[in-house]
Structure formats: C-alpha cells, structure tokens
mmCIF file with all atom_site columns, C-alpha atoms in Angstrom:
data_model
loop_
_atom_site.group_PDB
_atom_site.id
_atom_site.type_symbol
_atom_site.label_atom_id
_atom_site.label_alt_id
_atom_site.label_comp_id
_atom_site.label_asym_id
_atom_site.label_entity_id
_atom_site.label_seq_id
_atom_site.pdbx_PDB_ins_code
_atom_site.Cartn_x
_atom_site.Cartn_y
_atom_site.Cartn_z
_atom_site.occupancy
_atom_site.B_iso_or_equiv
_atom_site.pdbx_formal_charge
_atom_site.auth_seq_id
_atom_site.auth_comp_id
_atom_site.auth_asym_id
_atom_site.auth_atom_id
_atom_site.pdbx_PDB_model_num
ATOM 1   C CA . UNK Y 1 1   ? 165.762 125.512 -99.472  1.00 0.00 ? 1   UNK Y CA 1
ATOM 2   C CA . UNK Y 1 2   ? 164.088 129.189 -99.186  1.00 0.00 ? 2   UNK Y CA 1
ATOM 3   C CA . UNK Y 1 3   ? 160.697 130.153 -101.373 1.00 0.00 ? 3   UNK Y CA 1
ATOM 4   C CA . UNK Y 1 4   ? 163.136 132.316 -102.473 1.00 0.00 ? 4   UNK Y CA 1
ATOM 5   C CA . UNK Y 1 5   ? 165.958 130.497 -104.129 1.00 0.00 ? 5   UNK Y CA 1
ATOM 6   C CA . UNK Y 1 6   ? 163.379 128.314 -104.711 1.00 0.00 ? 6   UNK Y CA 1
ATOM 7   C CA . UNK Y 1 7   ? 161.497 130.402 -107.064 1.00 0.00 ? 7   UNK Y CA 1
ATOM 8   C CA . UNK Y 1 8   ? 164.582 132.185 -108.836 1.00 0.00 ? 8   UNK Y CA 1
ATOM 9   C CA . UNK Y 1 9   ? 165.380 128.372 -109.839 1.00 0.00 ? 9   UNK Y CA 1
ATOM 10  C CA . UNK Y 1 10  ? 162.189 127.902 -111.530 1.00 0.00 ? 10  UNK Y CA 1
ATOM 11  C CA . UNK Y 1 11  ? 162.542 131.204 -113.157 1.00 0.00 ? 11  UNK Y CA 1
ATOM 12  C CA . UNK Y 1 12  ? 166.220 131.922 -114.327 1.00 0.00 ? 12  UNK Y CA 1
ATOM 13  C CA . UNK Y 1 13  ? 167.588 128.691 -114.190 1.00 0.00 ? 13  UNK Y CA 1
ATOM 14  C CA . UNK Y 1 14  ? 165.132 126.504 -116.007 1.00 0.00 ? 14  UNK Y CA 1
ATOM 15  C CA . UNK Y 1 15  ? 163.826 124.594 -112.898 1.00 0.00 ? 15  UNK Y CA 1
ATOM 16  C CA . UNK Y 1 16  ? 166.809 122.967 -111.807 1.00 0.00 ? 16  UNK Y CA 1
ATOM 17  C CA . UNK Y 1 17  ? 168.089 122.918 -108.280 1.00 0.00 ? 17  UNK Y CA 1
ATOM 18  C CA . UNK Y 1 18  ? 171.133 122.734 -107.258 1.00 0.00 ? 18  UNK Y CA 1
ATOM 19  C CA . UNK Y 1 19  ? 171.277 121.123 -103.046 1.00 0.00 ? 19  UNK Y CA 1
ATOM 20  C CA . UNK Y 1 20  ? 173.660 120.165 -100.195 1.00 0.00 ? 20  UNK Y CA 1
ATOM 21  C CA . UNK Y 1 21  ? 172.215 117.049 -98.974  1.00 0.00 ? 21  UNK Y CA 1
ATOM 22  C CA . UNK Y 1 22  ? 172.273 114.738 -96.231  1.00 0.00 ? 22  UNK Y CA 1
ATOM 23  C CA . UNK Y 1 23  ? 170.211 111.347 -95.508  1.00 0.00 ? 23  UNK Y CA 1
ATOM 24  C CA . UNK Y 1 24  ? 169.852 112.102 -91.792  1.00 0.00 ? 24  UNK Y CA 1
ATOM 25  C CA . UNK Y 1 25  ? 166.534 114.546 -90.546  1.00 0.00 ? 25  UNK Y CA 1
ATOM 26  C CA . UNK Y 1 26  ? 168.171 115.430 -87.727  1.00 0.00 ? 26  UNK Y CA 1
ATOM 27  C CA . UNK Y 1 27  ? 170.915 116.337 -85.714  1.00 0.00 ? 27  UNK Y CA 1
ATOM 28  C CA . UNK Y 1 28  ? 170.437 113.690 -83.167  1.00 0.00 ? 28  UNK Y CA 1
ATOM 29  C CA . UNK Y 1 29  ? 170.795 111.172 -85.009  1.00 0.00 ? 29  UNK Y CA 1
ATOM 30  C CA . UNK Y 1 30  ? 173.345 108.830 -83.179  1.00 0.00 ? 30  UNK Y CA 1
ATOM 31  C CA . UNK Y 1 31  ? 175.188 106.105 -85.105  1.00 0.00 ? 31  UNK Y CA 1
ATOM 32  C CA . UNK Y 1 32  ? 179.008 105.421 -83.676  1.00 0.00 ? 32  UNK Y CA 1
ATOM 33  C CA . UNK Y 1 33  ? 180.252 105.694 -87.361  1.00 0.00 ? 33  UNK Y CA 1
ATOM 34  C CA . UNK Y 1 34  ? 178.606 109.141 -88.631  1.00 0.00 ? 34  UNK Y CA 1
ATOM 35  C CA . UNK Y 1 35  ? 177.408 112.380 -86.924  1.00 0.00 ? 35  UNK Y CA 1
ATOM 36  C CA . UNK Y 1 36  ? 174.927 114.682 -88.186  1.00 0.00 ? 36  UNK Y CA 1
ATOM 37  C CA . UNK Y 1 37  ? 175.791 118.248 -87.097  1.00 0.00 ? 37  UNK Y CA 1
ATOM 38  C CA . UNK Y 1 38  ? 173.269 120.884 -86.408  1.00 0.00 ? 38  UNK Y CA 1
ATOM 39  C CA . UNK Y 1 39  ? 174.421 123.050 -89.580  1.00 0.00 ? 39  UNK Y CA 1
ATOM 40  C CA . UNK Y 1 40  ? 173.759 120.173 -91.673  1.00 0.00 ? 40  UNK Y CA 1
ATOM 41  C CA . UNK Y 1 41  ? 170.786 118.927 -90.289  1.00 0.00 ? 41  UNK Y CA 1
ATOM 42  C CA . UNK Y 1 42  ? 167.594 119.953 -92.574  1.00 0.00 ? 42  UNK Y CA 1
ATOM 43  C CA . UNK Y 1 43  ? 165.347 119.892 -89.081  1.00 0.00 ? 43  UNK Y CA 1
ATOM 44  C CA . UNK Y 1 44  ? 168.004 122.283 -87.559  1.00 0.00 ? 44  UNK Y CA 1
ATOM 45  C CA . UNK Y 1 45  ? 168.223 124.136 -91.010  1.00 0.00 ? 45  UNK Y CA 1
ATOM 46  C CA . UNK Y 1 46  ? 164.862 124.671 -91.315  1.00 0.00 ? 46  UNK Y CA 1
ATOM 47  C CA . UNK Y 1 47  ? 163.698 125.304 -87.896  1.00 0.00 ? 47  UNK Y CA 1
ATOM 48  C CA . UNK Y 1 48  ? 166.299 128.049 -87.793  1.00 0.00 ? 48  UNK Y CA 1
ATOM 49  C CA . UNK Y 1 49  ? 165.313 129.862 -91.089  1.00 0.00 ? 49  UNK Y CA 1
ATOM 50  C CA . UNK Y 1 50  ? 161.654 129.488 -89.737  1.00 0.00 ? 50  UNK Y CA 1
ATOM 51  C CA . UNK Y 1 51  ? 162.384 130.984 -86.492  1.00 0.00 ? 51  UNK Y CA 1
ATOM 52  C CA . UNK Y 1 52  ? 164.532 133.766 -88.084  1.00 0.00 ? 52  UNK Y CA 1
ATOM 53  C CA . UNK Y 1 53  ? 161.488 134.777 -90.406  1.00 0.00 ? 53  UNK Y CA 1
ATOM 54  C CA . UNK Y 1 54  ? 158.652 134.493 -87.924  1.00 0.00 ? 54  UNK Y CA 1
ATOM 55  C CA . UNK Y 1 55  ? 160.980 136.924 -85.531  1.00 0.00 ? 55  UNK Y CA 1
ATOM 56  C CA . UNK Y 1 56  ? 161.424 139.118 -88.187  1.00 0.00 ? 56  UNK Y CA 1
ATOM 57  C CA . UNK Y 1 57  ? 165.724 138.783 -87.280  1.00 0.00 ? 57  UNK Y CA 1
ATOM 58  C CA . UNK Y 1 58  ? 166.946 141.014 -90.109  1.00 0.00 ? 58  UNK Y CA 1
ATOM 59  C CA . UNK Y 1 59  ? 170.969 140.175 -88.637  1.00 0.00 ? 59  UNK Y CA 1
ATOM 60  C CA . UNK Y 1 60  ? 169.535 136.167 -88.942  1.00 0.00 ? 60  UNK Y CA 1
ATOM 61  C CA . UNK Y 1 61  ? 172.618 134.227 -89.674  1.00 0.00 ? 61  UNK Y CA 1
ATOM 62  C CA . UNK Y 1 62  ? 171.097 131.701 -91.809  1.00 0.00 ? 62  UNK Y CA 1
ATOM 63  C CA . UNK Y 1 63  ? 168.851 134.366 -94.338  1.00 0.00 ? 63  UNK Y CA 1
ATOM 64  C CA . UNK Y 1 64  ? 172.226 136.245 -94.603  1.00 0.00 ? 64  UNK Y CA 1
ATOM 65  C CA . UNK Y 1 65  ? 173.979 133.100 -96.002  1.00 0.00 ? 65  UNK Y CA 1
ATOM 66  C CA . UNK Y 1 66  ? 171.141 132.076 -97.431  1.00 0.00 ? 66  UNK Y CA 1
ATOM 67  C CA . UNK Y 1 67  ? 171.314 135.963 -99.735  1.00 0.00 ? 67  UNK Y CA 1
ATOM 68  C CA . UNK Y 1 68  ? 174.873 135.247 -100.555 1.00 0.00 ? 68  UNK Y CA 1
ATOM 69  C CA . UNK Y 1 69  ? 174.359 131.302 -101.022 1.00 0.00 ? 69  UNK Y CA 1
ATOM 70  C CA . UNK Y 1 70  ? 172.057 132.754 -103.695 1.00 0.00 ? 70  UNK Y CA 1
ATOM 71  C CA . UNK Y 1 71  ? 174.762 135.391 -105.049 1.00 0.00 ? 71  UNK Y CA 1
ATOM 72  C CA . UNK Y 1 72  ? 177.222 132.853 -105.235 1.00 0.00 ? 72  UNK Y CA 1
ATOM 73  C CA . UNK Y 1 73  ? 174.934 130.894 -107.331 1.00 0.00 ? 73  UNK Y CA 1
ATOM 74  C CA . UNK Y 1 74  ? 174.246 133.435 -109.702 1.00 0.00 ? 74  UNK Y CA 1
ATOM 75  C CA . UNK Y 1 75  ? 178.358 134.176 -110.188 1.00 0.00 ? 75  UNK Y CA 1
ATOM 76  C CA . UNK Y 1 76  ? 178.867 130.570 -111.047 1.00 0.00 ? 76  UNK Y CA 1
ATOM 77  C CA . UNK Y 1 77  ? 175.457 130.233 -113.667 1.00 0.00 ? 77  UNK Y CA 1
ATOM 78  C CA . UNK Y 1 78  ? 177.372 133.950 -114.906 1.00 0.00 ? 78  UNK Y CA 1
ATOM 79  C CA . UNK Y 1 79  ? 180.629 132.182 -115.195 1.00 0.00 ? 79  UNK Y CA 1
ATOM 80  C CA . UNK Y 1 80  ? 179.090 128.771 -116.795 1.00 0.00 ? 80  UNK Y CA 1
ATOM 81  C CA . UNK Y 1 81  ? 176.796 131.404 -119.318 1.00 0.00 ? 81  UNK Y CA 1
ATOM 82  C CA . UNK Y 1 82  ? 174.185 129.748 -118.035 1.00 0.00 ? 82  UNK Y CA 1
ATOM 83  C CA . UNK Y 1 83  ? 171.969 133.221 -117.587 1.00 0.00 ? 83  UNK Y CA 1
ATOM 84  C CA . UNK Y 1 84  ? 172.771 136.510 -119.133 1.00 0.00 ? 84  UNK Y CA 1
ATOM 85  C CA . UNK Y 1 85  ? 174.684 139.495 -117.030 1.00 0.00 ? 85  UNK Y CA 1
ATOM 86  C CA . UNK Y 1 86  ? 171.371 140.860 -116.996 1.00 0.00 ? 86  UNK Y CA 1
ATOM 87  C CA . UNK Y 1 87  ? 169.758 137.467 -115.484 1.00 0.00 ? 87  UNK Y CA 1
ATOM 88  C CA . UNK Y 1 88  ? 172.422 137.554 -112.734 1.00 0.00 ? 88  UNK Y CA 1
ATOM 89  C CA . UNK Y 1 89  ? 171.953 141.490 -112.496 1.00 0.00 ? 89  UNK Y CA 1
ATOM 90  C CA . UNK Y 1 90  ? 168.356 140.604 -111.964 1.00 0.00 ? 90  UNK Y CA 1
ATOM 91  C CA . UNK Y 1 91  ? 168.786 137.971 -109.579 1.00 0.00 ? 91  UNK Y CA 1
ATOM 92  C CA . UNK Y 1 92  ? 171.912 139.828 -106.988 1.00 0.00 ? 92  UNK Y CA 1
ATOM 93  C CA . UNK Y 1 93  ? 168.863 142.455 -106.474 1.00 0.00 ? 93  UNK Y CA 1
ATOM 94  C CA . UNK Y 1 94  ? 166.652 139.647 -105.476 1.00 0.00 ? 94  UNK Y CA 1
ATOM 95  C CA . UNK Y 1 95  ? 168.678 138.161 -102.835 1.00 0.00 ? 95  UNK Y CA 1
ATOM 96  C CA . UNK Y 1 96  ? 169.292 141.960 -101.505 1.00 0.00 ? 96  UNK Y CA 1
ATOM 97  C CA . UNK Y 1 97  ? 165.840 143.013 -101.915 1.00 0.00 ? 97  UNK Y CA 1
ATOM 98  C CA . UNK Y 1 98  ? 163.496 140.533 -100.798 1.00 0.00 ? 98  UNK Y CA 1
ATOM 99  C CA . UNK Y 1 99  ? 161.767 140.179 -97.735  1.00 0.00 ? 99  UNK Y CA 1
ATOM 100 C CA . UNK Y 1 100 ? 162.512 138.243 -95.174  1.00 0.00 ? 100 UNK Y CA 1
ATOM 101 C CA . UNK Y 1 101 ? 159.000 136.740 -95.772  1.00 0.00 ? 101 UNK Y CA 1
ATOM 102 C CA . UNK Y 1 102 ? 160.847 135.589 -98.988  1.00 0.00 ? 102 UNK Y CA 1
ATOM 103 C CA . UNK Y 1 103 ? 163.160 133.151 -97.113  1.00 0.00 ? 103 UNK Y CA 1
ATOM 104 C CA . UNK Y 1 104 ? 160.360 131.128 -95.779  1.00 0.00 ? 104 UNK Y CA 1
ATOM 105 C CA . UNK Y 1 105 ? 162.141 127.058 -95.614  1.00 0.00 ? 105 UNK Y CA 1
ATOM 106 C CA . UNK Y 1 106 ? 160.857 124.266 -97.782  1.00 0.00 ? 106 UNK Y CA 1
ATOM 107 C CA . UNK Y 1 107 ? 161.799 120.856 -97.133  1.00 0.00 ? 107 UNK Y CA 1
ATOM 108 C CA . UNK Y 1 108 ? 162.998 118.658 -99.924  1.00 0.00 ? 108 UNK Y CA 1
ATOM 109 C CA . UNK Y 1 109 ? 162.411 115.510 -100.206 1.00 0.00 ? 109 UNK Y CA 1
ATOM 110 C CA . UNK Y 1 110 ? 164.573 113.465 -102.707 1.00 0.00 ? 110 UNK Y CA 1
ATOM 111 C CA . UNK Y 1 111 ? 163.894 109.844 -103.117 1.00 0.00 ? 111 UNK Y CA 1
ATOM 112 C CA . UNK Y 1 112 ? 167.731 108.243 -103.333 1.00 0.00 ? 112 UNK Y CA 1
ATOM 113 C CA . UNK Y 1 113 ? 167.312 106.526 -106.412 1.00 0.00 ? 113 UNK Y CA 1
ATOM 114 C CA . UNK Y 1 114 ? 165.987 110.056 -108.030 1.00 0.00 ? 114 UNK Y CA 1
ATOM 115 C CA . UNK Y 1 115 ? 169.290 111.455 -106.586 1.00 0.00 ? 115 UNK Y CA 1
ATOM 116 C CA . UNK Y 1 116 ? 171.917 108.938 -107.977 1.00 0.00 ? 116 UNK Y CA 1
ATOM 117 C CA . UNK Y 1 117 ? 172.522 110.433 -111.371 1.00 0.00 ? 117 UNK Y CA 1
ATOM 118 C CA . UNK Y 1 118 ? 172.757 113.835 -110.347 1.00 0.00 ? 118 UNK Y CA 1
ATOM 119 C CA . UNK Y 1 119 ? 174.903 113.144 -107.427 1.00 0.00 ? 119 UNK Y CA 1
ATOM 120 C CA . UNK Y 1 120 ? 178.462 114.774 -106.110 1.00 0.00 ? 120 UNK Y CA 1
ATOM 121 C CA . UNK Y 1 121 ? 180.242 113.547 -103.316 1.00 0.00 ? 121 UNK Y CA 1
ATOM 122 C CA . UNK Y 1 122 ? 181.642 116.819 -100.487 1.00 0.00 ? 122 UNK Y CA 1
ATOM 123 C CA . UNK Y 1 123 ? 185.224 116.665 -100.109 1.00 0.00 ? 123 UNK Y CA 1
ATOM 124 C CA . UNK Y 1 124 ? 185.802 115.748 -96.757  1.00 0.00 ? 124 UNK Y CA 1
ATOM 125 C CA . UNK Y 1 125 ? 187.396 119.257 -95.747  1.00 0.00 ? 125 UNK Y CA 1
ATOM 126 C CA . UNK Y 1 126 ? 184.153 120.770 -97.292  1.00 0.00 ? 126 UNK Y CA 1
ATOM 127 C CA . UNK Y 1 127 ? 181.686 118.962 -94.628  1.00 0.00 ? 127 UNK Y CA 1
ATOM 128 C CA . UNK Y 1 128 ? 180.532 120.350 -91.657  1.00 0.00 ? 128 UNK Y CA 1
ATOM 129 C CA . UNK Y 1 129 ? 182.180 117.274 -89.722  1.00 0.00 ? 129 UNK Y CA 1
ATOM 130 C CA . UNK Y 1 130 ? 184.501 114.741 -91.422  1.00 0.00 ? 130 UNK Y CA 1
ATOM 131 C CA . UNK Y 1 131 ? 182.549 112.031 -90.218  1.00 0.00 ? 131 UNK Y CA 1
ATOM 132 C CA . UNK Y 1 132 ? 179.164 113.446 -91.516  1.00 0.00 ? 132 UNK Y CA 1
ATOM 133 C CA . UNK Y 1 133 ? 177.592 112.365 -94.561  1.00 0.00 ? 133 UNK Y CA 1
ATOM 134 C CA . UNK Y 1 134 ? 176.812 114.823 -97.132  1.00 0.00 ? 134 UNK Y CA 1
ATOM 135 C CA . UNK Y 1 135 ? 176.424 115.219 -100.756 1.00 0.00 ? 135 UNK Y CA 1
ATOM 136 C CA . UNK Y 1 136 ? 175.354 117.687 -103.570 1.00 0.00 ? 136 UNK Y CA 1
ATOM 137 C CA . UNK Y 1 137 ? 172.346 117.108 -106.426 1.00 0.00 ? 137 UNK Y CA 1
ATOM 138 C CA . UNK Y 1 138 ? 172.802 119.478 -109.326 1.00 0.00 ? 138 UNK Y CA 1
ATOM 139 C CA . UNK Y 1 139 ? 170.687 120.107 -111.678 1.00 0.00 ? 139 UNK Y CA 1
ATOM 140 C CA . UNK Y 1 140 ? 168.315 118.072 -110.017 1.00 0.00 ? 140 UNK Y CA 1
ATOM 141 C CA . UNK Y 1 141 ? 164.553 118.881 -111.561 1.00 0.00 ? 141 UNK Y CA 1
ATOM 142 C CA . UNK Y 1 142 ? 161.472 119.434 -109.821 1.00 0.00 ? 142 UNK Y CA 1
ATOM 143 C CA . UNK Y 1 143 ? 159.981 116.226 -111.130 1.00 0.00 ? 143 UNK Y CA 1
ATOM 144 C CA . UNK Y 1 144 ? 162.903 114.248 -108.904 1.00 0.00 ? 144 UNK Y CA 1
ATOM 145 C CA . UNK Y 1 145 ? 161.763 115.109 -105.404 1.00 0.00 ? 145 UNK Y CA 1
ATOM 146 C CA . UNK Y 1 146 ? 158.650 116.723 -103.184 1.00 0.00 ? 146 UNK Y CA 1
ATOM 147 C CA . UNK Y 1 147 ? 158.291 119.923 -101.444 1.00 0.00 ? 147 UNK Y CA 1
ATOM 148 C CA . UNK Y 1 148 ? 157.068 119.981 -97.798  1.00 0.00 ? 148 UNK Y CA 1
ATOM 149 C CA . UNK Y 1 149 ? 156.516 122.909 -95.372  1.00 0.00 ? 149 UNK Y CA 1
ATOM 150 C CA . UNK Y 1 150 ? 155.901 122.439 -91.821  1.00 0.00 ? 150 UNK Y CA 1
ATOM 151 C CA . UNK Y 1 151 ? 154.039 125.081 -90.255  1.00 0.00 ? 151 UNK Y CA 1
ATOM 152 C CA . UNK Y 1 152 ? 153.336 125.921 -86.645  1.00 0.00 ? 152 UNK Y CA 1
#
C-alpha cells in the first residue's frame, strides 16, 4: 500500500482498507505447486514503488497504477454511495495531485486469522499467474494488521 491510499482510507473511507494479498514475501519463493510472480510479490511491489519515489520517476509504472488503482477505488465507493460526489471529487484530485513523495510503500502485515472474515478469493483469470495464490481483504480495519516500512 502507498502513504497515500493509505491515508485517503483513514480519511474518506472510515479506516477500512481494501488489499490484494498474497502469503508469499517474495518472488522467489519456489514450491512445485504455486509461483509467486514479481507483480504480486509485496518485496517486488514495494521495492519498486520505493525505487520509483527515491528516483523521482514521474513515468514510474507502479505510482501510475497506483493513481488510477486509487481512482478506481473512489468510482466503486461513488457507485456503492459509500462517499459523496464531492468525497470522490476530492479524492480523483488527490491521486492526480500528490507528490510522488506521497506514494511512499508500506508493508502490511495481516495475521491470517485477522484476514478470514474479510476474505475474497481472485478468480483465477484475475491472478497474475494461475498457479499463484492471491486473495482480497475488504474492509479490513486498521486494528486487523501492522504497518511496516523498510527504509534504506
């Protein structure tokens, strides 16, 4: 997760966070059933955002999806009236505006039994490799899971 979407959680959306999991660190994880691929891995996640902010890379891949990751959001709160047009007014300017100081990582760390009840299971043709493992927390409050970030 960025500070950013981060912080428009705990303000427009009443502290709940909505995340695309995985139970694997990293992407080199080997197992002969399951892979972990670099664009689900949080270690290759969040050493890219990290990288992209420290170089100041304002055509950064993963900042750019990360702004419309955050738009995206905002429609489907719109459409689900949970914010107000002007709440998702509000936050579209905030993903376009902020700095890329803004998109700073954070590592979450979700215990699994925290997870369980707010749990959704990727369709298959939604993963990043069929044979990953990957699943979505909705909803999921700040009081279900820790914040880390690394720094160099």
């Amino acid at each position: 997760m960025t500070q950013v979407a981060y912080s428009i959680n705990v303000k427009y959306y009443g502290g709940l966070h909505y995340m695309w999991c995985t139970p694997y660190f990293g992407a080199d994880y080997k197992s002969p059933h399951f892979t972990v691929p670099p664009s689900s891995s949080p270690l290759e996640i969040y050493s890219t955002l990290e990288n992209e902010v420290i170089g100041g890379d304002l055509h950064g891949d993963k900042i750019n999806l990360n702004r419309m990751g955050i738009r995206k959001g905002a429609d489907h709160m719109l459409a689900e009236r949970r914010i107000t047009a002007e709440e998702h007014s509000d936050i579209h300017a905030i993903s376009k505006l902020s700095p890329l100081s803004a998109f700073r990582p954070l590592l979450c760390v979700i215990p699994r039994v925290e997870a369980v009840k707010y749990y959704r299971k990727v369709p298959v043709a939604d993963m990043a490799n069929p044979l990953s493992y990957e699943y979505i927390v909705a909803d999921l409050p700040q009081s279900a899971f820790d914040l880390i970030r690394i720094s160099r």
